[in-house]
Amino acid sequence: MAEYGKFGPLVGAIDEGTSSARFIIFKANSCEVVAVHQKELEQYFPQEGWVEQDPNAILEVVITCITKAVEQLVALGGNPKDIIAVGVTNQRETTIVWDRYTGKPLHNAIVWLDMRTSSTIDKLLDMVPNKTRNKNYLKPLCGLPMSPYFSAVKLRWLSDNVDAVKDAMKKGSCCFGTVDTWIIWNLTGGVNGGKHVTDVTNASRTMLMNIENLNWDPLLMKFFEVPKSVLPEIKSSSEIYGYISDGPLRSIPISGCLGDQQAALVGQMCLQQGQAKATYGTGCFVLYNTGDIRVNSSRGLLTTVAYQLGSRNPPCYALEGSVAVAGAALSWLRDNIGLLDNAKDSQEIAEKATENGSVVFVPAFSGLYAPYWRQDARGVICGITEDTNSNHIVKAALEAVCFQVKDILDAMNEDCGIPLQILKVDGGMTANEFVMQMQADLIGINVMKAGFTESTALGAALVAYWGLDSNRQASQINMSPGITYMPKISDDERDMRYKQWKMAVERSLGWEQN
């Protein structure tokens, strides 16, 4: 250990989310944090349902976070040379296109929850043979239904609607990538030999990768009219992709990459088949580790790659259910309706809601994701009486997150045939004890909160550490357990409340006709 400074070997994790980015420096192969810096990211809404970010701003924020965290490390008496690897985790599906010769973005990044591609989906459904408009037509190849959510649809929209992208594709100068690809390409040199790569977990969210052989699929590329020249090389989640070309971490390898939800699965140590986690952020994402088996869901869940630890190892798969609106519902109550000053107040307000007046809120602002996949759904609040007040509506917004997680877990149990025993949870909303208790009540199994809150960054740091040595195996690390919430309501009450939720979902469908 003498070769390292006072903290021993360190690993950095770039965690680039939808609303902020952070860089966390961990002691290697542990959840012990030495330094961290976080910075908010701006989103733009050029039209209703459109969500964009500036790719250069994403990069700037990441570089600022790295610089500030390294300054912090030095102030604590550490040495940047002790950082032996860097991992990347990112908001998934968000789509960036840039010119490989100038490095300049050809358009703003189209963020995962952007809905402009609904019209593109309609056009693509018309191309399905025999006029069936079957949205699961490509699912046997890529594991995903046709939805505005995935990157290939966003890329197709860009090539159809943005001349600069169309021209660059024709000339062969267009590079496409999800956020991980954009960050790694720039950090490893950009126009001066930057590595144009992605990992299997991010590639599995594009609709362009074959879920079985983990390569870009010729049939999928043809269907979406995407030339191979624009696509990055697909790598495993845990290997050396390249070396940082500049700044305080110059020459340090980037050796791990995972989409944010897969990173949380690894950070929560769900490394065994049959383990599952839910991450509560802007949206909420439930991943269930299915091991080396690809479970093809008949209930609206996605088959996705959980991770692949080194190119010589087989991939591990997961079933995933996505809830579009979790924390975003509280932001909406705060910013649009003025019922909250701060999302953190939601627990106190919800606890004041009296029992009379059971209000149900379905926050389908831009459609419902799993297990419904209904673009035509819109938000509804049901069961309002003269006794209803703002407390009931805040409580119903929190309850909606828990109901949507129940929808997904019920579908997972049916698809896998093995009911889940315990749900591991992480993310911002887990600080709300009221929500966590409600979640346990509504799913009827124990909910175990992570003892360490930064599961996503931890997952990225772990795969980066394991990626330095192709013979290194994934190993459990010591983590203090968090709080476990146990169900406190009867089966009858659970069934009654869930029945009301299902009635409200029914009423939310079919609003958006065009």
XYZ file of C-alpha atoms in Angstrom:
514
model
C 0.000 0.000 0.000
C 3.040 2.283 0.380
C 2.786 3.441 -3.234
C -0.534 5.176 -2.490
C -1.228 8.234 -0.343
C -3.266 8.480 2.851
C -6.525 7.131 1.332
C -4.999 4.199 -0.592
C -6.064 3.514 -4.199
C -9.100 5.536 -5.343
C -11.719 5.227 -8.093
C -13.707 8.118 -9.578
C -17.306 7.885 -10.798
C -18.921 10.309 -13.253
C -22.658 10.175 -12.567
C -24.430 12.221 -15.236
C -28.161 12.359 -14.485
C -31.107 14.219 -15.989
C -31.140 17.140 -13.563
C -27.539 17.181 -12.321
C -24.109 15.606 -12.681
C -21.670 14.629 -9.954
C -18.178 13.248 -9.649
C -17.536 11.054 -6.617
C -14.122 9.769 -5.540
C -14.366 6.457 -3.672
C -11.792 4.332 -1.896
C -11.278 1.479 -4.389
C -13.785 -1.411 -4.188
C -15.714 0.181 -1.317
C -18.605 2.550 -0.706
C -16.380 4.934 1.278
C -16.551 8.420 -0.261
C -13.473 10.653 -0.074
C -14.619 13.660 -2.161
C -17.647 14.701 -4.186
C -18.863 17.631 -6.268
C -22.312 18.035 -7.817
C -23.732 20.612 -10.228
C -27.226 21.162 -11.633
C -27.980 20.809 -15.343
C -30.389 22.968 -17.267
C -33.204 21.489 -19.355
C -34.973 23.298 -22.208
C -38.579 22.879 -23.278
C -38.807 24.379 -26.805
C -42.376 23.064 -27.287
C -44.910 21.142 -25.231
C -43.590 17.625 -24.633
C -40.091 18.473 -25.945
C -37.136 18.182 -23.538
C -33.588 19.125 -24.581
C -30.154 19.731 -23.065
C -27.040 21.369 -24.461
C -24.396 18.637 -25.056
C -21.571 21.133 -24.436
C -23.177 22.148 -21.124
C -23.358 18.452 -20.113
C -19.638 18.129 -20.832
C -18.772 21.382 -19.040
C -20.693 20.343 -15.924
C -18.937 16.946 -15.892
C -15.488 18.580 -16.233
C -16.325 21.126 -13.490
C -17.406 18.312 -11.144
C -14.175 16.371 -11.813
C -12.009 19.475 -11.262
C -13.755 20.531 -8.037
C -13.797 17.008 -6.537
C -10.073 16.607 -7.287
C -9.395 20.016 -5.642
C -11.300 18.748 -2.607
C -9.205 15.555 -2.584
C -5.981 17.600 -2.647
C -7.285 19.863 0.152
C -7.842 16.718 2.255
C -4.218 15.695 1.716
C -4.907 13.186 -1.069
C -3.158 12.850 -4.407
C -4.983 12.739 -7.798
C -2.394 10.153 -8.907
C -4.001 7.721 -6.432
C -7.083 7.608 -8.698
C -6.507 4.366 -10.611
C -9.703 4.266 -12.714
C -12.812 6.234 -13.670
C -16.290 4.847 -14.339
C -19.178 6.517 -16.150
C -22.893 6.217 -15.515
C -25.512 8.256 -17.315
C -29.126 9.102 -18.027
C -30.068 6.537 -20.652
C -31.758 6.899 -24.068
C -30.872 10.614 -24.244
C -29.562 11.071 -27.779
C -26.650 13.212 -28.977
C -25.334 13.660 -32.535
C -22.135 15.511 -33.387
C -19.605 16.024 -36.189
C -16.643 13.680 -35.846
C -14.248 16.197 -37.480
C -15.209 19.377 -35.610
C -16.576 17.818 -32.402
C -19.531 20.221 -32.537
C -23.029 18.957 -31.654
C -25.411 18.950 -34.654
C -28.462 19.537 -32.419
C -29.316 19.767 -28.734
C -29.466 16.440 -26.889
C -32.984 14.977 -27.006
C -33.679 13.829 -23.434
C -35.141 10.373 -22.693
C -38.554 11.685 -21.580
C -39.031 13.852 -24.703
C -42.285 13.017 -26.555
C -41.753 14.697 -29.969
C -41.154 11.295 -31.561
C -44.798 10.183 -31.152
C -45.325 11.104 -34.832
C -42.175 9.153 -35.792
C -43.569 6.090 -33.992
C -46.784 6.395 -36.017
C -44.750 6.412 -39.242
C -42.671 3.428 -38.107
C -45.762 1.433 -37.099
C -47.039 1.914 -40.663
C -43.904 0.069 -41.850
C -44.709 -3.080 -39.853
C -45.562 -5.883 -42.341
C -49.190 -6.914 -42.955
C -50.465 -3.561 -41.627
C -50.636 -4.978 -38.065
C -49.039 -1.868 -36.457
C -47.739 -4.278 -33.811
C -45.606 -2.229 -31.400
C -43.799 -5.426 -30.293
C -42.726 -6.240 -33.857
C -39.006 -5.631 -33.106
C -39.090 -6.965 -29.538
C -37.730 -10.454 -30.386
C -34.593 -8.743 -31.772
C -33.987 -5.891 -29.314
C -36.144 -6.677 -26.252
C -38.019 -3.366 -26.525
C -41.456 -2.233 -27.716
C -41.732 0.656 -30.171
C -41.989 3.750 -28.017
C -40.918 7.423 -28.233
C -38.610 6.596 -25.298
C -35.751 4.824 -27.114
C -32.729 6.331 -28.862
C -33.197 4.930 -32.391
C -36.564 6.698 -32.634
C -34.979 9.984 -31.509
C -32.140 9.498 -34.014
C -34.670 8.810 -36.785
C -36.533 12.031 -35.850
C -33.249 13.982 -36.081
C -32.371 12.532 -39.499
C -35.918 13.259 -40.754
C -36.156 16.810 -39.396
C -32.690 18.373 -39.015
C -30.792 19.145 -42.225
C -27.391 19.290 -40.507
C -27.899 15.719 -39.240
C -29.178 14.469 -42.611
C -26.150 15.984 -44.417
C -23.606 14.702 -41.868
C -25.077 11.184 -42.156
C -24.736 11.312 -45.972
C -21.139 12.615 -45.722
C -20.197 10.037 -43.070
C -19.172 12.738 -40.577
C -22.042 12.135 -38.112
C -21.390 10.480 -34.758
C -24.307 9.253 -32.642
C -24.162 8.360 -29.010
C -25.999 8.219 -25.731
C -24.570 10.491 -23.007
C -21.892 7.956 -21.954
C -20.544 7.878 -25.518
C -20.399 11.688 -25.767
C -18.552 11.963 -22.420
C -16.062 9.159 -23.141
C -15.357 10.420 -26.701
C -14.587 13.917 -25.410
C -12.580 12.869 -22.331
C -10.395 10.471 -24.354
C -9.418 13.130 -26.896
C -12.489 14.102 -28.931
C -11.436 15.058 -32.481
C -7.876 13.971 -31.594
C -8.502 10.235 -31.416
C -11.373 10.126 -28.912
C -12.831 6.627 -28.410
C -16.302 6.327 -29.996
C -17.673 3.566 -27.737
C -20.682 2.616 -25.655
C -21.347 -0.288 -23.322
C -23.864 -3.120 -23.720
C -26.307 -1.650 -21.155
C -26.621 1.683 -22.948
C -26.629 0.003 -26.377
C -29.475 -2.239 -25.227
C -31.657 0.907 -24.850
C -31.254 2.137 -28.413
C -33.468 -0.464 -30.226
C -30.480 -1.037 -32.546
C -28.581 -3.753 -30.639
C -29.415 -7.424 -30.959
C -30.256 -8.510 -27.416
C -28.846 -11.997 -28.012
C -25.471 -11.458 -29.726
C -24.889 -7.886 -28.371
C -23.992 -6.477 -31.803
C -25.633 -3.740 -33.864
C -28.314 -5.603 -35.787
C -28.467 -5.169 -39.611
C -32.270 -5.609 -39.671
C -32.791 -3.015 -36.939
C -30.425 -0.535 -38.619
C -32.296 -1.030 -41.890
C -35.701 -0.571 -40.220
C -34.681 2.742 -38.621
C -32.531 3.768 -41.645
C -29.449 4.253 -39.478
C -26.056 3.863 -41.228
C -23.503 1.780 -39.324
C -20.934 4.611 -39.707
C -22.735 6.761 -37.104
C -22.746 4.091 -34.385
C -20.159 3.669 -31.600
C -18.378 0.384 -30.952
C -20.160 -1.770 -28.336
C -17.963 -2.857 -25.408
C -18.597 -4.725 -22.162
C -19.479 -2.702 -19.029
C -16.136 -3.364 -17.389
C -12.921 -3.001 -19.436
C -10.473 -0.238 -20.358
C -12.011 1.890 -23.153
C -9.317 4.564 -23.298
C -7.361 7.089 -21.235
C -8.329 10.610 -20.179
C -6.392 12.994 -22.447
C -6.336 16.182 -20.395
C -6.960 17.898 -17.071
C -6.298 16.720 -13.493
C -6.986 13.045 -14.359
C -4.801 12.919 -17.477
C -3.666 9.346 -18.421
C -6.121 7.663 -16.020
C -8.126 4.844 -17.682
C -11.897 4.975 -18.133
C -12.668 1.328 -17.422
C -16.348 1.040 -16.499
C -19.633 2.178 -18.002
C -23.275 1.439 -17.146
C -26.609 3.115 -17.808
C -27.780 4.706 -14.556
C -30.416 2.100 -13.657
C -28.058 -0.796 -14.290
C -25.414 1.013 -12.226
C -27.872 1.233 -9.315
C -28.542 -2.525 -9.650
C -24.788 -3.200 -9.287
C -24.405 -0.555 -6.536
C -27.256 -2.206 -4.606
C -25.380 -5.523 -4.936
C -28.242 -7.201 -6.812
C -25.732 -9.520 -8.470
C -27.776 -12.703 -8.041
C -30.657 -13.922 -10.165
C -33.985 -13.054 -8.502
C -32.815 -9.849 -6.795
C -34.489 -6.540 -7.663
C -34.120 -2.840 -6.962
C -36.191 0.296 -7.492
C -34.586 3.719 -7.946
C -36.811 6.713 -7.213
C -35.661 9.793 -9.114
C -37.343 12.007 -11.727
C -38.893 8.729 -12.887
C -38.817 5.398 -11.076
C -37.103 2.325 -12.466
C -37.446 -1.253 -11.262
C -34.844 -3.795 -12.411
C -35.049 -7.527 -11.698
C -31.874 -9.567 -12.257
C -32.717 -12.618 -14.412
C -29.107 -13.900 -14.622
C -28.055 -15.380 -17.970
C -31.709 -15.914 -18.970
C -33.421 -13.411 -21.262
C -36.991 -13.334 -20.024
C -39.265 -12.202 -22.835
C -42.052 -10.309 -21.078
C -45.623 -10.769 -22.183
C -46.726 -8.049 -19.759
C -45.158 -4.865 -21.059
C -41.741 -5.069 -19.370
C -38.438 -4.556 -21.169
C -35.708 -7.144 -21.593
C -32.438 -5.325 -21.047
C -28.768 -6.068 -20.376
C -28.018 -5.658 -16.653
C -24.212 -5.711 -17.085
C -21.372 -7.617 -18.725
C -18.223 -7.793 -16.630
C -15.468 -8.014 -19.238
C -15.689 -9.006 -22.894
C -14.915 -12.666 -22.162
C -17.800 -13.075 -19.716
C -21.422 -13.684 -20.702
C -23.881 -10.836 -20.142
C -26.292 -10.760 -17.232
C -29.866 -9.753 -18.152
C -32.672 -7.958 -16.344
C -36.370 -7.287 -16.705
C -37.144 -3.614 -16.356
C -40.248 -1.599 -15.673
C -40.108 2.190 -16.048
C -42.362 4.731 -14.371
C -42.141 8.035 -16.259
C -43.258 10.283 -13.395
C -42.074 9.836 -9.789
C -40.211 12.833 -8.297
C -41.398 14.766 -11.366
C -44.953 14.728 -9.920
C -43.741 16.655 -6.873
C -41.914 19.157 -9.101
C -45.194 19.616 -10.993
C -47.139 20.206 -7.749
C -44.490 22.754 -6.754
C -43.870 24.598 -10.034
C -47.205 24.377 -11.882
C -49.840 24.154 -9.150
C -48.078 25.824 -6.205
C -49.160 23.161 -3.656
C -45.590 22.699 -2.374
C -42.733 25.098 -1.652
C -40.255 22.258 -1.584
C -40.494 18.565 -2.524
C -39.043 17.776 0.921
C -42.249 19.144 2.526
C -44.350 16.442 0.843
C -44.090 13.960 3.737
C -45.329 16.423 6.339
C -48.197 17.590 4.095
C -49.269 14.057 3.098
C -49.327 12.941 6.738
C -51.938 15.642 7.410
C -54.377 14.163 4.855
C -57.444 12.869 6.688
C -58.767 9.400 5.920
C -62.062 10.622 4.453
C -61.782 11.334 0.762
C -59.591 8.773 -0.980
C -58.171 10.710 -3.917
C -56.291 8.848 -6.664
C -53.849 10.730 -8.922
C -52.533 9.160 -12.148
C -49.636 11.446 -13.251
C -49.647 10.350 -16.909
C -48.441 13.759 -18.127
C -46.946 12.333 -21.305
C -48.461 8.858 -21.424
C -47.976 5.777 -19.254
C -44.849 3.598 -19.450
C -44.644 -0.012 -18.204
C -46.666 -2.151 -18.048
C -49.239 -0.150 -20.070
C -47.174 1.597 -22.793
C -50.040 3.970 -23.616
C -48.976 7.221 -25.287
C -52.619 8.380 -25.313
C -52.928 8.450 -21.497
C -52.969 11.794 -19.689
C -52.995 12.788 -16.031
C -56.230 12.472 -14.012
C -57.192 13.106 -10.392
C -60.186 11.015 -9.323
C -62.381 10.800 -6.231
C -62.513 14.520 -5.390
C -65.255 15.454 -2.891
C -66.016 18.641 -0.931
C -63.699 17.318 1.808
C -60.694 17.129 -0.555
C -57.876 19.595 0.105
C -54.289 20.068 -1.057
C -53.015 17.539 1.520
C -55.008 14.768 -0.189
C -53.594 15.664 -3.601
C -49.989 15.669 -2.359
C -50.578 12.315 -0.662
C -52.154 10.924 -3.861
C -49.082 12.038 -5.878
C -46.803 10.087 -3.523
C -49.137 7.094 -3.545
C -49.159 7.116 -7.364
C -45.431 6.329 -7.386
C -46.021 3.324 -5.096
C -48.972 2.062 -7.152
C -46.933 2.248 -10.357
C -44.149 0.219 -8.721
C -46.780 -2.350 -7.694
C -48.019 -2.532 -11.318
C -44.475 -3.386 -12.403
C -43.724 -5.908 -9.635
C -46.990 -7.753 -10.327
C -45.998 -8.015 -14.003
C -42.474 -9.200 -13.038
C -43.821 -11.871 -10.705
C -46.058 -13.191 -13.480
C -43.298 -13.096 -16.119
C -40.677 -14.778 -13.906
C -42.949 -17.068 -11.941
C -40.851 -16.424 -8.821
C -42.461 -13.815 -6.540
C -39.979 -11.285 -5.203
C -39.152 -11.631 -1.491
C -37.665 -8.192 -0.846
C -37.366 -4.938 -2.824
C -34.138 -2.957 -2.446
C -34.657 0.778 -2.931
C -32.497 3.866 -3.511
C -32.789 7.388 -4.913
C -33.931 10.775 -3.610
C -37.475 9.787 -2.664
C -36.315 7.063 -0.271
C -35.611 9.859 2.248
C -39.422 10.109 2.577
C -40.316 7.521 5.243
C -44.022 7.950 4.551
C -43.514 6.862 0.913
C -41.330 3.899 1.864
C -43.899 2.616 4.391
C -46.668 3.123 1.831
C -44.582 1.204 -0.740
C -44.204 -1.784 1.622
C -47.951 -1.658 2.412
C -48.992 -1.613 -1.246
C -46.661 -4.370 -2.520
C -47.025 -6.571 0.564
C -43.305 -7.405 0.893
C -40.412 -5.840 2.804
C -38.764 -2.750 1.341
C -35.076 -2.391 2.192
C -33.545 1.047 1.843
C -29.894 1.189 0.792
C -27.559 2.006 3.665
C -25.543 3.985 1.129
C -27.492 6.563 -0.885
C -25.266 6.985 -3.981
C -25.911 3.495 -5.414
C -25.669 4.677 -9.030
C -22.221 6.244 -8.709
C -21.073 3.284 -6.613
C -22.086 0.862 -9.395
C -19.996 2.843 -11.891
C -17.007 2.922 -9.534
C -17.188 -0.841 -8.919
C -17.295 -1.834 -12.609
C -14.415 0.590 -13.293
C -12.323 -1.080 -10.562
C -13.205 -4.587 -11.780
C -12.473 -3.479 -15.381
C -8.777 -2.836 -14.692
C -8.072 -6.568 -14.608
C -9.869 -8.936 -16.978
C -9.504 -11.776 -14.437
C -11.071 -9.844 -11.585
C -14.475 -11.092 -10.470
C -17.386 -9.057 -9.148
C -17.378 -9.279 -5.368
C -19.767 -8.218 -2.617
C -18.522 -5.196 -0.675
C -19.205 -4.323 2.944
C -22.182 -2.007 3.291
C -24.134 -1.085 6.375
C -27.771 -2.129 5.910
C -30.384 0.610 5.753
C -33.879 0.651 7.257
C -36.311 -2.151 6.353
C -40.010 -1.251 6.044
C -42.533 -4.041 6.602
C -46.134 -4.099 5.325
C -48.657 -3.005 7.950
C -52.018 -3.238 6.156
C -54.295 -6.201 5.498
C -54.584 -7.949 2.131
C -58.186 -6.725 1.872
C -57.215 -3.073 2.302
C -54.357 -3.474 -0.197
C -56.707 -5.034 -2.778
C -59.333 -2.339 -2.297
C -56.844 0.518 -2.728
C -55.271 -1.133 -5.761
C -58.683 -1.647 -7.358
C -59.306 2.108 -7.067
C -55.935 2.786 -8.682
C -56.833 0.497 -11.620
C -60.162 2.331 -12.051
C -58.322 5.671 -12.184
C -55.777 4.320 -14.726
C -58.699 3.198 -16.910
C -60.029 6.782 -16.839
C -56.640 8.229 -17.853
C -56.505 6.306 -21.158
C -57.463 7.607 -24.587
C -57.224 11.372 -23.962
C -54.649 12.201 -26.601
C -56.417 11.356 -29.851
C -54.007 12.511 -32.561
